[in-house]
Coordinates of C-alpha atoms in Angstrom, one line a residue:
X1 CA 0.8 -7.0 11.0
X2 CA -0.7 -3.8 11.9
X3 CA -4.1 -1.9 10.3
X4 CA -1.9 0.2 8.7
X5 CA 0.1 -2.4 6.7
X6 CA -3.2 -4.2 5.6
X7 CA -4.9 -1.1 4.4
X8 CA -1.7 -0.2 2.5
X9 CA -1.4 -3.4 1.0
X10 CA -5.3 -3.6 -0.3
X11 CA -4.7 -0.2 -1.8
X12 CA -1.0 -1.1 -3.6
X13 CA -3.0 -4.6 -5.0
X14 CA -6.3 -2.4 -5.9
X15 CA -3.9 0.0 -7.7
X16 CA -2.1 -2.7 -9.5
X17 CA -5.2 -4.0 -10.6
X18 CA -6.6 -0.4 -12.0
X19 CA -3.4 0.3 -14.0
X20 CA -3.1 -3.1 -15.1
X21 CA -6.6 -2.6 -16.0
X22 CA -5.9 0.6 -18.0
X23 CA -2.7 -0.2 -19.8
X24 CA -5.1 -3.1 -21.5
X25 CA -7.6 -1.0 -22.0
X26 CA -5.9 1.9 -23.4
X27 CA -7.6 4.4 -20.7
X28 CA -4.8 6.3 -19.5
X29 CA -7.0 7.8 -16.4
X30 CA -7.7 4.9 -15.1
X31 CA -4.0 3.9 -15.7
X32 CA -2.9 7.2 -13.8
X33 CA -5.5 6.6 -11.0
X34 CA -3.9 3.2 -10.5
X35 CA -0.7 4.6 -10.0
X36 CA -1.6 6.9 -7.6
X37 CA -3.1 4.4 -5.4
X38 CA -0.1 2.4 -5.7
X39 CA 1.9 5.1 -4.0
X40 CA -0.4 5.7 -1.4
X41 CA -0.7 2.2 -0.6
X42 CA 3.2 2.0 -0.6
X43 CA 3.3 5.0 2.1
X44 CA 0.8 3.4 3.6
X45 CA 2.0 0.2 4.5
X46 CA 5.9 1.9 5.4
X47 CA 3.7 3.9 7.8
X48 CA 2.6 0.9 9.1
X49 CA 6.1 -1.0 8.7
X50 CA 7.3 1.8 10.8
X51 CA 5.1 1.7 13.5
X52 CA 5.9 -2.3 14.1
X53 CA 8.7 -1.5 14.5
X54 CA 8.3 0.9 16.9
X55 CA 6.1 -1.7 18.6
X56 CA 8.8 -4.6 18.7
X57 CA 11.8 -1.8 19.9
X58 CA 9.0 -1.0 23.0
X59 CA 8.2 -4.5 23.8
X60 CA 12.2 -5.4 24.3
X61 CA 12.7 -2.7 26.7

């Protein structure tokens, strides 16, 4: 697992948390900001995903 696949899954759980956190709350920013980080997180971690793989196509040549 590379840095970009851990950062990307910290930010996806963080944003879980913050719109989990505003759907019980009732505070639709927070909610939205949630979201958002979710996403990132999610392009994030493919980012990463990608560059494993990458990685393992380099190290069977």
């Amino acid at each position: 697992m590379n840095k970009d696949q851990l950062k990307g899954r910290a930010e996806q759980a963080k944003g879980k948390m913050k719109e989990e956190t505003g759907q019980l709350t009732g505070n639709a920013s927070l909610e939205g900001e949630g979201k958002a980080e979710k996403t990132t997180g999610k392009a994030q971690a493919k980012v990463g995903d990608a560059k494993e793989k990458v990685k393992r196509g380099i190290d069977k040549i």
